[in-house]
Short mmCIF file of C-alpha atoms in Angstrom, two decimals:
data_model
loop_
_atom_site.label_atom_id
_atom_site.label_comp_id
_atom_site.label_asym_id
_atom_site.label_seq_id
_atom_site.Cartn_x
_atom_site.Cartn_y
_atom_site.Cartn_z
CA MET A 1 -0.22 -0.17 -0.16
CA LYS A 2 1.07 3.41 -0.90
CA GLU A 3 2.42 5.55 1.89
CA ILE A 4 -0.76 8.90 1.83
CA ARG A 5 1.28 12.05 1.34
CA HIS A 6 0.36 14.75 4.16
CA GLU A 7 0.76 18.61 2.48
CA PRO A 8 -0.19 20.99 5.36
CA VAL A 9 -0.54 23.32 2.83
CA ALA A 10 -3.24 23.05 0.10
CA PRO A 11 -1.85 24.73 -2.91
CA THR A 12 -3.28 27.36 -5.00
CA ARG A 13 -2.25 27.16 -8.36
CA THR A 14 -2.43 26.07 -12.04
CA GLN A 15 -1.17 23.00 -13.84
CA TRP A 16 -1.23 20.75 -16.67
CA LEU A 17 -1.36 17.45 -16.36
CA ALA A 18 -1.01 14.84 -20.00
CA PRO A 19 -4.12 12.50 -20.83
CA GLY A 20 -3.55 9.39 -17.98
CA ALA A 21 -1.86 11.10 -15.76
CA ALA A 22 -2.46 10.92 -12.04
CA ILE A 23 -1.54 12.46 -8.86
CA ASP A 24 -0.94 9.94 -5.74
CA PRO A 25 -3.49 10.14 -2.87
CA HIS A 26 -2.44 12.91 -0.22
CA ARG A 27 -4.60 15.14 1.78
CA HIS A 28 -3.80 18.55 3.35
CA ASP A 29 -4.75 20.49 6.59
CA ASP A 30 -6.57 23.32 4.51
CA HIS A 31 -9.62 23.02 2.29
CA GLN A 32 -9.12 23.02 -1.39
CA ILE A 33 -11.65 23.77 -4.54
CA VAL A 34 -10.43 21.77 -7.40
CA TYR A 35 -11.23 22.48 -10.82
CA ALA A 36 -11.07 21.54 -14.92
CA GLY A 37 -10.81 24.36 -16.67
CA ARG A 38 -10.14 21.70 -19.80
CA GLY A 39 -10.37 18.07 -19.79
CA VAL A 40 -11.91 16.25 -17.19
CA LEU A 41 -10.87 15.22 -13.68
CA ALA A 42 -11.62 12.21 -11.71
CA VAL A 43 -11.32 12.91 -7.46
CA THR A 44 -11.37 9.43 -5.24
CA THR A 45 -12.04 10.00 -1.93
CA SER A 46 -12.88 7.31 0.37
CA THR A 47 -16.50 7.73 -0.44
CA GLY A 48 -16.28 7.21 -3.96
CA LEU A 49 -15.66 9.21 -7.21
CA TRP A 50 -16.26 12.63 -7.83
CA ILE A 51 -16.57 13.82 -11.41
CA ALA A 52 -15.17 17.19 -12.11
CA PRO A 53 -16.07 18.57 -16.30
CA ALA A 54 -15.66 22.06 -17.04
CA THR A 55 -18.98 22.91 -15.88
CA ARG A 56 -17.95 21.66 -12.24
CA ALA A 57 -15.69 22.03 -9.08
CA ILE A 58 -15.01 19.63 -6.59
CA TRP A 59 -14.87 20.59 -2.82
CA VAL A 60 -12.24 18.71 -0.69
CA PRO A 61 -12.33 19.29 2.87
CA ALA A 62 -9.65 19.47 5.01
CA GLY A 63 -8.33 16.27 6.02
CA THR A 64 -9.79 14.25 3.24
CA VAL A 65 -7.43 12.00 1.46
CA HIS A 66 -7.90 12.65 -1.94
CA ALA A 67 -6.21 10.99 -5.49
CA HIS A 68 -6.12 12.78 -9.08
CA GLN A 69 -6.56 11.03 -12.16
CA ALA A 70 -6.89 13.05 -15.94
CA HIS A 71 -8.96 12.08 -18.90
CA GLY A 72 -7.82 14.22 -21.87
CA GLU A 73 -5.51 16.76 -21.61
CA LEU A 74 -5.97 18.64 -18.24
CA ALA A 75 -6.20 22.18 -17.08
CA LEU A 76 -6.13 21.60 -13.18
CA HIS A 77 -7.34 24.78 -11.52
CA LEU A 78 -6.12 24.19 -7.43
CA VAL A 79 -7.76 26.76 -4.57
CA GLY A 80 -6.40 26.56 -1.06
CA LEU A 81 -8.59 27.63 1.75
CA PRO A 82 -7.35 27.87 5.66
CA ALA A 83 -9.23 25.49 7.50
CA SER A 84 -10.53 27.97 9.80
CA GLU A 85 -12.46 29.72 6.34
CA ASN A 86 -14.97 27.90 4.98
CA PRO A 87 -17.36 29.16 2.84
CA LEU A 88 -19.45 26.19 2.03
CA ASN A 89 -19.87 24.99 5.80
CA LEU A 90 -19.59 21.67 4.35
CA ALA A 91 -17.25 18.53 5.84
CA GLU A 92 -17.41 16.32 3.31
CA PRO A 93 -16.44 16.51 -0.55
CA ALA A 94 -19.15 18.18 -3.15
CA SER A 95 -19.53 19.02 -6.35
CA LEU A 96 -20.44 22.25 -6.98
CA THR A 97 -22.09 23.99 -10.57
CA VAL A 98 -19.45 26.28 -11.66
CA GLY A 99 -21.21 29.27 -13.91
CA PRO A 100 -19.49 31.59 -16.15
CA LEU A 101 -18.19 34.12 -13.68
CA LEU A 102 -17.36 31.57 -11.22
CA ARG A 103 -15.14 29.90 -13.84
CA GLU A 104 -12.99 33.48 -14.50
CA LEU A 105 -12.87 34.18 -10.85
CA ILE A 106 -11.55 30.54 -10.59
CA LEU A 107 -8.94 31.06 -14.05
CA ALA A 108 -7.70 34.54 -12.36
CA HIS A 109 -6.46 33.85 -9.15
CA THR A 110 -4.96 30.37 -9.31
CA HIS A 111 -3.08 32.29 -12.74
CA ALA A 112 -2.17 34.81 -10.34
CA HIS A 113 -1.16 32.80 -7.68
CA THR A 114 0.93 30.61 -10.53
CA HIS A 115 2.51 33.86 -11.59
CA ALA A 116 3.15 36.00 -9.58
CA PRO A 117 3.86 35.70 -5.41
CA PRO A 118 0.84 36.21 -2.77
CA ASP A 119 0.68 39.53 -2.13
CA ASP A 120 -1.76 41.58 0.15
CA SER A 121 -2.79 44.00 -2.53
CA PRO A 122 -6.37 45.66 -2.36
CA GLU A 123 -6.58 43.87 -5.92
CA ARG A 124 -6.08 40.70 -5.42
CA ALA A 125 -7.99 40.35 -1.90
CA ARG A 126 -10.80 42.13 -3.78
CA LEU A 127 -10.48 39.35 -6.54
CA ARG A 128 -10.47 36.56 -3.55
CA ALA A 129 -13.68 38.04 -1.62
CA VAL A 130 -15.73 37.86 -4.79
CA LEU A 131 -14.86 34.69 -5.82
CA LEU A 132 -15.23 33.45 -2.11
CA ASP A 133 -19.20 34.91 -2.69
CA GLN A 134 -19.55 32.92 -5.67
CA LEU A 135 -18.72 29.82 -3.90
CA ARG A 136 -21.02 30.69 -1.21
CA VAL A 137 -23.68 30.84 -3.83
CA SER A 138 -22.81 27.80 -6.00
CA PRO A 139 -25.45 25.15 -6.12
CA GLN A 140 -24.68 21.37 -5.17
CA GLN A 141 -24.71 18.99 -8.19
CA PRO A 142 -24.79 14.88 -7.32
CA VAL A 143 -22.08 14.13 -9.68
CA HIS A 144 -20.46 11.48 -7.48
CA LEU A 145 -20.02 7.92 -8.00
CA PRO A 146 -20.32 6.46 -3.97
CA THR A 147 -18.35 3.63 -3.46
CA PRO A 148 -20.30 0.11 -2.44
CA SER A 149 -19.54 -2.07 1.14
CA SER A 150 -21.38 -4.84 0.69
CA PRO A 151 -19.60 -7.53 -1.23
CA GLN A 152 -23.22 -8.70 -2.87
CA LEU A 153 -23.07 -4.78 -4.48
CA LYS A 154 -19.62 -4.58 -4.81
CA ALA A 155 -20.07 -7.91 -7.82
CA VAL A 156 -23.11 -6.38 -8.98
CA CYS A 157 -20.95 -2.45 -9.41
CA GLU A 158 -18.11 -4.49 -10.43
CA ILE A 159 -19.87 -5.41 -13.24
CA LEU A 160 -21.30 -2.41 -14.81
CA ARG A 161 -18.11 -0.79 -14.35
CA THR A 162 -16.42 -3.08 -16.41
CA ASN A 163 -19.06 -2.73 -19.55
CA PRO A 164 -21.96 0.07 -18.29
CA ALA A 165 -23.73 -0.68 -21.80
CA ASP A 166 -24.45 -3.88 -19.68
CA ASN A 167 -28.97 -3.33 -19.88
CA ARG A 168 -29.23 -6.32 -17.75
CA THR A 169 -31.79 -5.63 -15.25
CA LEU A 170 -30.93 -5.70 -11.64
CA PRO A 171 -33.24 -9.24 -11.02
CA ALA A 172 -30.89 -10.55 -14.05
CA LEU A 173 -27.64 -9.15 -12.74
CA GLY A 174 -28.74 -10.93 -9.10
CA ARG A 175 -29.19 -14.27 -9.90
CA GLU A 176 -24.87 -13.82 -11.19
CA VAL A 177 -24.10 -12.59 -7.81
CA GLY A 178 -26.61 -14.27 -5.63
CA ALA A 179 -29.22 -11.71 -4.47
CA SER A 180 -32.60 -10.74 -4.84
CA ASP A 181 -33.25 -7.86 -6.36
CA ARG A 182 -35.00 -6.78 -3.29
CA THR A 183 -31.96 -7.29 -1.42
CA LEU A 184 -29.99 -4.90 -3.65
CA SER A 185 -32.45 -2.83 -4.08
CA ARG A 186 -31.98 -1.80 -0.34
CA LEU A 187 -28.48 -2.16 -0.25
CA PHE A 188 -28.23 0.82 -3.08
CA LYS A 189 -30.28 2.78 -1.10
CA ALA A 190 -28.71 2.15 2.65
CA ASP A 191 -24.98 1.68 0.98
CA LEU A 192 -24.83 4.12 -1.75
CA GLY A 193 -27.87 6.40 -0.96
CA MET A 194 -29.64 6.34 -4.44
CA THR A 195 -31.62 3.84 -6.38
CA PHE A 196 -30.07 1.02 -8.86
CA PRO A 197 -31.17 2.96 -11.98
CA GLN A 198 -29.54 6.26 -10.37
CA TRP A 199 -26.14 4.90 -9.84
CA ARG A 200 -26.06 3.16 -13.11
CA THR A 201 -27.35 6.60 -14.49
CA GLN A 202 -23.76 8.43 -12.92
CA LEU A 203 -21.82 5.48 -14.26
CA ARG A 204 -22.40 5.91 -17.38
CA LEU A 205 -22.21 9.98 -17.67
CA TYR A 206 -19.17 9.26 -15.54
CA ARG A 207 -17.77 6.81 -18.31
CA ALA A 208 -19.23 9.42 -21.30
CA LEU A 209 -17.46 12.34 -20.18
CA VAL A 210 -14.21 10.53 -20.10
CA LEU A 211 -14.44 9.17 -23.41
CA LEU A 212 -15.42 12.84 -24.51
CA ALA A 213 -12.55 13.86 -23.13
CA GLU A 214 -10.49 10.98 -25.30
CA ASP A 215 -12.80 13.32 -28.29
CA THR A 216 -14.71 10.25 -29.23
CA PRO A 217 -17.60 10.53 -31.27
CA VAL A 218 -21.12 11.31 -29.88
CA THR A 219 -23.12 8.58 -31.14
CA THR A 220 -20.10 5.88 -30.31
CA VAL A 221 -20.24 7.49 -26.75
CA ALA A 222 -23.83 6.75 -26.32
CA HIS A 223 -23.60 3.15 -27.37
CA ARG A 224 -20.40 2.35 -25.68
CA CYS A 225 -22.17 3.78 -22.30
CA GLY A 226 -25.34 1.78 -23.05
CA TRP A 227 -27.86 4.36 -24.51
CA SER A 228 -30.37 3.26 -27.21
CA SER A 229 -29.78 6.11 -29.17
CA ALA A 230 -27.52 9.28 -29.28
CA SER A 231 -30.55 11.73 -29.39
CA ALA A 232 -31.51 9.37 -25.61
CA PHE A 233 -27.71 10.04 -24.44
CA ILE A 234 -27.33 13.66 -25.66
CA ASP A 235 -31.02 14.76 -23.99
CA VAL A 236 -29.72 12.86 -20.71
CA PHE A 237 -26.52 14.56 -20.71
CA ARG A 238 -28.02 17.87 -21.69
CA ARG A 239 -30.23 17.62 -18.33
CA SER A 240 -27.58 16.59 -16.19
CA PHE A 241 -24.89 19.14 -17.08
CA GLY A 242 -26.70 22.45 -18.66
CA HIS A 243 -25.48 21.42 -22.36
CA THR A 244 -24.36 19.25 -25.17
CA PRO A 245 -21.94 16.83 -25.34
CA GLY A 246 -20.10 18.37 -27.79
CA ALA A 247 -18.80 21.16 -24.86
CA HIS A 248 -16.92 18.70 -23.26
CA GLN A 249 -14.63 17.14 -26.14
CA PRO A 250 -11.37 18.71 -26.46
CA ARG A 251 -11.71 20.60 -29.85
CA SER A 252 -14.28 22.68 -28.52
CA GLN A 253 -12.65 23.83 -25.49
CA SER A 254 -10.69 27.04 -25.59
CA VAL A 255 -6.86 26.32 -24.73
CA SER A 256 -6.81 29.56 -23.43
CA ALA A 257 -7.93 27.34 -20.47
CA CYS A 258 -4.72 27.43 -18.82
CA PRO A 259 -2.07 29.29 -19.98
CA LYS A 260 1.10 27.11 -20.74
CA GLY A 261 3.34 30.14 -20.46
#
């Protein structure tokens, strides 16, 4: 087992991660906002997998062990906050909606810290204050794939992780793992806090985001992830993220999301 790194101060900066690159499990004594200005970021904690496309940011509370995985070329923006400062008043990880204003504030704040030493200028203070104000009013979004603890539930979830396009019903999956659909339904609600259809949709959306970050055609993504048609996939995706899948593909993302200079 790899030793979990302890980095007391959560950094505020921008950095690029190559497709497939990862940051090993670690923890901070500070809170941290994690945002992908380009690409798709997966943040893994003890409670499950958090998915961060460009319309979402992940809140990582102080002391939370977390690891990062890049899908597509990733522009990673990190905002560290002292443990005494919790604008969201949250003790658990959460996914936050990032609108146009909050996005630009995160980009400007992290860019400033990356390319110039921290200072106490009025301009920096005002930028940070507005950023915190926007975080306080940012809606939480359930782009989260919780990790099961029950052996039977783990078996079902692993089958679907391996092949998200597997369209078998819960009774059929239950027969394979030796559990009734009633037992599995109860476990999904008790262990994961969601129904079986909700969890499977979250899994498919996560896999779709990964494939889109790799520039996979939308129709191919739809079929690989189990939707009956591209139009059905686009409809679910739009309702979940607010726009169409094409907006998450590399060719549609601005290269200015994270300056390389």
